[in-house]
Amino acid sequence: MLRSITGMNNGLSFMKQMLLSANVRCFSVAAVNRVKEIIVTKDNKKTIIEGILKPSDRVNLLLDPPADTNHEACSICRLDVDIKHTDVLILSQFMRSDGGMLPRRVTGLCRTQQKRMSKLVTMALKAGLMPNLAPANSKRDPARRDKFKKNHRYFDESTIRPPFRMKYPEDRSLH
């Protein structure tokens, strides 16, 4: 019985699998549950109750992936989204509860975008846009730093490097 609980799943025990699965966050652009409209129709001796899916009124807010998407690309590269350091709600999805960055295996980002997200999170923290989740005695708290480092920084949008994307010319034929 004990062997069936621990199992042979990649050498991890049952408890480790439960802990690891609880830490995995799901990133999605659409809601999982849909709203159903309840319709009640009464015939002679029958009452029929139907739940019909109601289309969302926020369909225009969804991101449509481009037609030529590479399915092996990460979600940010695939959707071609330009994220800035002021988009703190998006950036907070890539952070752990203790203030660190989630690893690439959890976020599913490519190396370039993972590095870019970590830079943007750092910029948002230095600008004072995100809460500092560091321990009390840590020098990561900007208020505890020396001299000018404790002040908020302001970043010009033109100084933020755009993400690297390979752009091919229209005619890629080999002559």
PDB file of C-alpha atoms in Angstrom:
ATOM      1  CA  MET A   1       0.000   0.000   0.000  1.00  0.00           C
ATOM      2  CA  LEU A   2       2.815   2.423   0.841  1.00  0.00           C
ATOM      3  CA  ARG A   3       4.482   1.702  -2.473  1.00  0.00           C
ATOM      4  CA  SER A   4       1.329   2.620  -4.381  1.00  0.00           C
ATOM      5  CA  ILE A   5       1.095   5.967  -2.565  1.00  0.00           C
ATOM      6  CA  THR A   6       4.686   7.020  -3.166  1.00  0.00           C
ATOM      7  CA  GLY A   7       4.714   5.560  -6.673  1.00  0.00           C
ATOM      8  CA  MET A   8       7.552   5.703  -9.135  1.00  0.00           C
ATOM      9  CA  ASN A   9       6.688   9.033 -10.733  1.00  0.00           C
ATOM     10  CA  ASN A  10      10.076  10.427 -11.734  1.00  0.00           C
ATOM     11  CA  GLY A  11      11.521   9.560  -8.340  1.00  0.00           C
ATOM     12  CA  LEU A  12       9.401  12.118  -6.464  1.00  0.00           C
ATOM     13  CA  SER A  13       7.384  11.191  -3.439  1.00  0.00           C
ATOM     14  CA  PHE A  14       3.668  11.825  -3.242  1.00  0.00           C
ATOM     15  CA  MET A  15       4.099  14.789  -0.881  1.00  0.00           C
ATOM     16  CA  LYS A  16       6.736  16.426  -3.090  1.00  0.00           C
ATOM     17  CA  GLN A  17       4.435  16.075  -6.088  1.00  0.00           C
ATOM     18  CA  MET A  18       1.590  17.660  -4.148  1.00  0.00           C
ATOM     19  CA  LEU A  19       3.797  20.562  -3.026  1.00  0.00           C
ATOM     20  CA  LEU A  20       5.202  21.127  -6.509  1.00  0.00           C
ATOM     21  CA  SER A  21       1.790  21.009  -8.152  1.00  0.00           C
ATOM     22  CA  ALA A  22       0.441  23.573  -5.671  1.00  0.00           C
ATOM     23  CA  ASN A  23       3.160  26.056  -6.664  1.00  0.00           C
ATOM     24  CA  VAL A  24       2.498  25.855 -10.406  1.00  0.00           C
ATOM     25  CA  ARG A  25       0.526  28.832 -11.659  1.00  0.00           C
ATOM     26  CA  CYS A  26      -1.604  28.689 -14.751  1.00  0.00           C
ATOM     27  CA  PHE A  27      -1.401  31.595 -17.174  1.00  0.00           C
ATOM     28  CA  SER A  28      -4.397  32.050 -19.419  1.00  0.00           C
ATOM     29  CA  VAL A  29      -6.095  34.764 -21.392  1.00  0.00           C
ATOM     30  CA  ALA A  30      -9.662  33.478 -21.139  1.00  0.00           C
ATOM     31  CA  ALA A  31     -11.861  32.455 -18.246  1.00  0.00           C
ATOM     32  CA  VAL A  32     -12.271  28.758 -17.560  1.00  0.00           C
ATOM     33  CA  ASN A  33     -15.920  28.987 -16.539  1.00  0.00           C
ATOM     34  CA  ARG A  34     -18.562  30.369 -18.824  1.00  0.00           C
ATOM     35  CA  VAL A  35     -21.826  32.045 -17.937  1.00  0.00           C
ATOM     36  CA  LYS A  36     -24.949  30.045 -18.688  1.00  0.00           C
ATOM     37  CA  GLU A  37     -28.364  31.502 -19.213  1.00  0.00           C
ATOM     38  CA  ILE A  38     -31.116  29.456 -17.585  1.00  0.00           C
ATOM     39  CA  ILE A  39     -34.220  29.040 -19.752  1.00  0.00           C
ATOM     40  CA  VAL A  40     -37.347  27.467 -18.283  1.00  0.00           C
ATOM     41  CA  THR A  41     -40.010  26.256 -20.711  1.00  0.00           C
ATOM     42  CA  LYS A  42     -43.296  24.771 -19.521  1.00  0.00           C
ATOM     43  CA  ASP A  43     -45.359  22.427 -21.642  1.00  0.00           C
ATOM     44  CA  ASN A  44     -48.563  20.658 -20.603  1.00  0.00           C
ATOM     45  CA  LYS A  45     -47.095  18.456 -17.893  1.00  0.00           C
ATOM     46  CA  LYS A  46     -43.393  19.002 -18.468  1.00  0.00           C
ATOM     47  CA  THR A  47     -41.026  21.662 -17.237  1.00  0.00           C
ATOM     48  CA  ILE A  48     -37.772  21.836 -19.189  1.00  0.00           C
ATOM     49  CA  ILE A  49     -34.859  23.716 -17.663  1.00  0.00           C
ATOM     50  CA  GLU A  50     -31.970  24.415 -20.034  1.00  0.00           C
ATOM     51  CA  GLY A  51     -28.597  26.016 -19.462  1.00  0.00           C
ATOM     52  CA  ILE A  52     -27.440  27.688 -22.670  1.00  0.00           C
ATOM     53  CA  LEU A  53     -23.939  29.132 -22.893  1.00  0.00           C
ATOM     54  CA  LYS A  54     -24.088  32.892 -23.061  1.00  0.00           C
ATOM     55  CA  PRO A  55     -21.414  34.603 -25.173  1.00  0.00           C
ATOM     56  CA  SER A  56     -19.108  36.825 -23.183  1.00  0.00           C
ATOM     57  CA  ASP A  57     -19.481  40.575 -23.449  1.00  0.00           C
ATOM     58  CA  ARG A  58     -15.685  40.907 -23.134  1.00  0.00           C
ATOM     59  CA  VAL A  59     -14.772  39.043 -26.330  1.00  0.00           C
ATOM     60  CA  ASN A  60     -13.322  42.215 -27.812  1.00  0.00           C
ATOM     61  CA  LEU A  61     -10.748  42.339 -24.981  1.00  0.00           C
ATOM     62  CA  LEU A  62      -9.172  38.958 -25.800  1.00  0.00           C
ATOM     63  CA  LEU A  63      -5.847  38.796 -27.600  1.00  0.00           C
ATOM     64  CA  ASP A  64      -5.942  37.096 -30.968  1.00  0.00           C
ATOM     65  CA  PRO A  65      -2.717  35.278 -31.825  1.00  0.00           C
ATOM     66  CA  PRO A  66      -1.275  36.098 -35.239  1.00  0.00           C
ATOM     67  CA  ALA A  67      -1.948  33.580 -37.999  1.00  0.00           C
ATOM     68  CA  ASP A  68       1.739  32.761 -38.501  1.00  0.00           C
ATOM     69  CA  THR A  69       2.399  31.862 -34.858  1.00  0.00           C
ATOM     70  CA  ASN A  70       5.163  29.502 -33.931  1.00  0.00           C
ATOM     71  CA  HIS A  71       3.656  26.998 -31.488  1.00  0.00           C
ATOM     72  CA  GLU A  72       7.064  26.360 -29.944  1.00  0.00           C
ATOM     73  CA  ALA A  73       7.498  30.010 -28.970  1.00  0.00           C
ATOM     74  CA  CYS A  74       6.745  31.245 -25.471  1.00  0.00           C
ATOM     75  CA  SER A  75       3.455  32.996 -24.743  1.00  0.00           C
ATOM     76  CA  ILE A  76       4.869  36.528 -24.868  1.00  0.00           C
ATOM     77  CA  CYS A  77       6.735  35.959 -28.138  1.00  0.00           C
ATOM     78  CA  ARG A  78       3.737  34.197 -29.686  1.00  0.00           C
ATOM     79  CA  LEU A  79       1.272  36.973 -28.850  1.00  0.00           C
ATOM     80  CA  ASP A  80       3.792  39.715 -29.690  1.00  0.00           C
ATOM     81  CA  VAL A  81       2.847  41.681 -26.574  1.00  0.00           C
ATOM     82  CA  ASP A  82       4.916  44.727 -25.651  1.00  0.00           C
ATOM     83  CA  ILE A  83       5.140  44.739 -21.850  1.00  0.00           C
ATOM     84  CA  LYS A  84       6.596  47.727 -20.014  1.00  0.00           C
ATOM     85  CA  HIS A  85       7.740  48.188 -16.430  1.00  0.00           C
ATOM     86  CA  THR A  86       4.485  49.982 -15.636  1.00  0.00           C
ATOM     87  CA  ASP A  87       2.395  46.850 -16.336  1.00  0.00           C
ATOM     88  CA  VAL A  88       2.670  45.665 -12.752  1.00  0.00           C
ATOM     89  CA  LEU A  89      -0.344  43.333 -12.879  1.00  0.00           C
ATOM     90  CA  ILE A  90       1.302  41.326 -15.640  1.00  0.00           C
ATOM     91  CA  LEU A  91       4.735  41.439 -14.002  1.00  0.00           C
ATOM     92  CA  SER A  92       3.366  40.269 -10.650  1.00  0.00           C
ATOM     93  CA  GLN A  93       2.356  36.972 -12.287  1.00  0.00           C
ATOM     94  CA  PHE A  94       6.045  36.170 -12.760  1.00  0.00           C
ATOM     95  CA  MET A  95       6.962  36.719  -9.088  1.00  0.00           C
ATOM     96  CA  ARG A  96       6.915  34.366  -6.121  1.00  0.00           C
ATOM     97  CA  SER A  97       5.205  35.330  -2.882  1.00  0.00           C
ATOM     98  CA  ASP A  98       8.589  36.131  -1.279  1.00  0.00           C
ATOM     99  CA  GLY A  99       9.502  38.632  -4.011  1.00  0.00           C
ATOM    100  CA  GLY A 100      11.737  36.440  -6.182  1.00  0.00           C
ATOM    101  CA  MET A 101      11.227  35.549  -9.814  1.00  0.00           C
ATOM    102  CA  LEU A 102       9.566  32.290 -10.810  1.00  0.00           C
ATOM    103  CA  PRO A 103      11.919  29.982 -12.751  1.00  0.00           C
ATOM    104  CA  ARG A 104      11.650  29.433 -16.490  1.00  0.00           C
ATOM    105  CA  ARG A 105      10.330  25.911 -16.092  1.00  0.00           C
ATOM    106  CA  VAL A 106       7.295  27.331 -14.283  1.00  0.00           C
ATOM    107  CA  THR A 107       6.660  30.442 -16.380  1.00  0.00           C
ATOM    108  CA  GLY A 108       7.244  28.713 -19.719  1.00  0.00           C
ATOM    109  CA  LEU A 109       9.034  31.746 -21.148  1.00  0.00           C
ATOM    110  CA  CYS A 110      11.996  31.628 -23.477  1.00  0.00           C
ATOM    111  CA  ARG A 111      15.397  32.679 -22.164  1.00  0.00           C
ATOM    112  CA  THR A 112      15.202  36.142 -23.727  1.00  0.00           C
ATOM    113  CA  GLN A 113      11.758  36.952 -22.335  1.00  0.00           C
ATOM    114  CA  GLN A 114      12.584  35.521 -18.894  1.00  0.00           C
ATOM    115  CA  LYS A 115      15.607  37.816 -18.673  1.00  0.00           C
ATOM    116  CA  ARG A 116      13.540  40.733 -19.948  1.00  0.00           C
ATOM    117  CA  MET A 117      10.772  40.089 -17.391  1.00  0.00           C
ATOM    118  CA  SER A 118      13.316  40.002 -14.565  1.00  0.00           C
ATOM    119  CA  LYS A 119      14.733  43.354 -15.754  1.00  0.00           C
ATOM    120  CA  LEU A 120      11.247  44.858 -15.965  1.00  0.00           C
ATOM    121  CA  VAL A 121      10.400  43.618 -12.456  1.00  0.00           C
ATOM    122  CA  THR A 122      13.612  45.205 -11.169  1.00  0.00           C
ATOM    123  CA  MET A 123      12.733  48.465 -12.916  1.00  0.00           C
ATOM    124  CA  ALA A 124       9.222  48.421 -11.423  1.00  0.00           C
ATOM    125  CA  LEU A 125      10.629  47.776  -7.949  1.00  0.00           C
ATOM    126  CA  LYS A 126      13.158  50.605  -8.283  1.00  0.00           C
ATOM    127  CA  ALA A 127      10.447  52.946  -9.529  1.00  0.00           C
ATOM    128  CA  GLY A 128       8.317  52.099  -6.499  1.00  0.00           C
ATOM    129  CA  LEU A 129       5.466  50.660  -8.563  1.00  0.00           C
ATOM    130  CA  MET A 130       5.496  47.237  -6.889  1.00  0.00           C
ATOM    131  CA  PRO A 131       5.603  46.368  -3.201  1.00  0.00           C
ATOM    132  CA  ASN A 132       8.937  45.231  -1.831  1.00  0.00           C
ATOM    133  CA  LEU A 133       8.555  41.735  -0.386  1.00  0.00           C
ATOM    134  CA  ALA A 134      12.097  41.425   0.993  1.00  0.00           C
ATOM    135  CA  PRO A 135      12.781  40.439   4.630  1.00  0.00           C
ATOM    136  CA  ALA A 136      12.929  43.230   7.222  1.00  0.00           C
ATOM    137  CA  ASN A 137      16.749  43.359   7.563  1.00  0.00           C
ATOM    138  CA  SER A 138      17.445  43.090   3.848  1.00  0.00           C
ATOM    139  CA  LYS A 139      19.275  45.727   1.804  1.00  0.00           C
ATOM    140  CA  ARG A 140      16.791  44.993  -0.991  1.00  0.00           C
ATOM    141  CA  ASP A 141      14.424  47.427   0.701  1.00  0.00           C
ATOM    142  CA  PRO A 142      15.080  50.707  -1.148  1.00  0.00           C
ATOM    143  CA  ALA A 143      14.401  52.799   1.959  1.00  0.00           C
ATOM    144  CA  ARG A 144      17.324  51.102   3.755  1.00  0.00           C
ATOM    145  CA  ARG A 145      19.855  51.720   0.973  1.00  0.00           C
ATOM    146  CA  ASP A 146      22.590  54.332   0.966  1.00  0.00           C
ATOM    147  CA  LYS A 147      22.426  57.818  -0.543  1.00  0.00           C
ATOM    148  CA  PHE A 148      20.700  58.142  -3.897  1.00  0.00           C
ATOM    149  CA  LYS A 149      19.853  54.431  -4.165  1.00  0.00           C
ATOM    150  CA  LYS A 150      16.941  54.837  -1.770  1.00  0.00           C
ATOM    151  CA  ASN A 151      15.120  57.268  -4.055  1.00  0.00           C
ATOM    152  CA  HIS A 152      12.614  56.147  -6.656  1.00  0.00           C
ATOM    153  CA  ARG A 153      13.834  56.048 -10.228  1.00  0.00           C
ATOM    154  CA  TYR A 154      11.887  57.138 -13.253  1.00  0.00           C
ATOM    155  CA  PHE A 155      12.456  55.419 -16.581  1.00  0.00           C
ATOM    156  CA  ASP A 156      11.802  57.006 -19.934  1.00  0.00           C
ATOM    157  CA  GLU A 157       9.839  54.740 -22.268  1.00  0.00           C
ATOM    158  CA  SER A 158      12.338  55.336 -25.075  1.00  0.00           C
ATOM    159  CA  THR A 159      15.237  54.019 -22.969  1.00  0.00           C
ATOM    160  CA  ILE A 160      13.641  50.606 -22.454  1.00  0.00           C
ATOM    161  CA  ARG A 161      15.147  48.221 -24.942  1.00  0.00           C
ATOM    162  CA  PRO A 162      12.536  46.517 -27.110  1.00  0.00           C
ATOM    163  CA  PRO A 163      12.412  42.730 -27.015  1.00  0.00           C
ATOM    164  CA  PHE A 164      14.603  40.944 -29.506  1.00  0.00           C
ATOM    165  CA  ARG A 165      12.531  39.428 -32.276  1.00  0.00           C
ATOM    166  CA  MET A 166      13.980  37.959 -35.423  1.00  0.00           C
ATOM    167  CA  LYS A 167      12.475  39.842 -38.347  1.00  0.00           C
ATOM    168  CA  TYR A 168      12.926  38.263 -41.739  1.00  0.00           C
ATOM    169  CA  PRO A 169      12.665  40.170 -45.009  1.00  0.00           C
ATOM    170  CA  GLU A 170       9.640  39.398 -47.162  1.00  0.00           C
ATOM    171  CA  ASP A 171      11.704  37.565 -49.797  1.00  0.00           C
ATOM    172  CA  ARG A 172      13.679  34.818 -48.047  1.00  0.00           C
ATOM    173  CA  SER A 173      14.435  32.828 -51.168  1.00  0.00           C
ATOM    174  CA  LEU A 174      17.987  31.595 -51.593  1.00  0.00           C
ATOM    175  CA  HIS A 175      19.517  32.708 -54.884  1.00  0.00           C
TER     176      HIS A 175
END
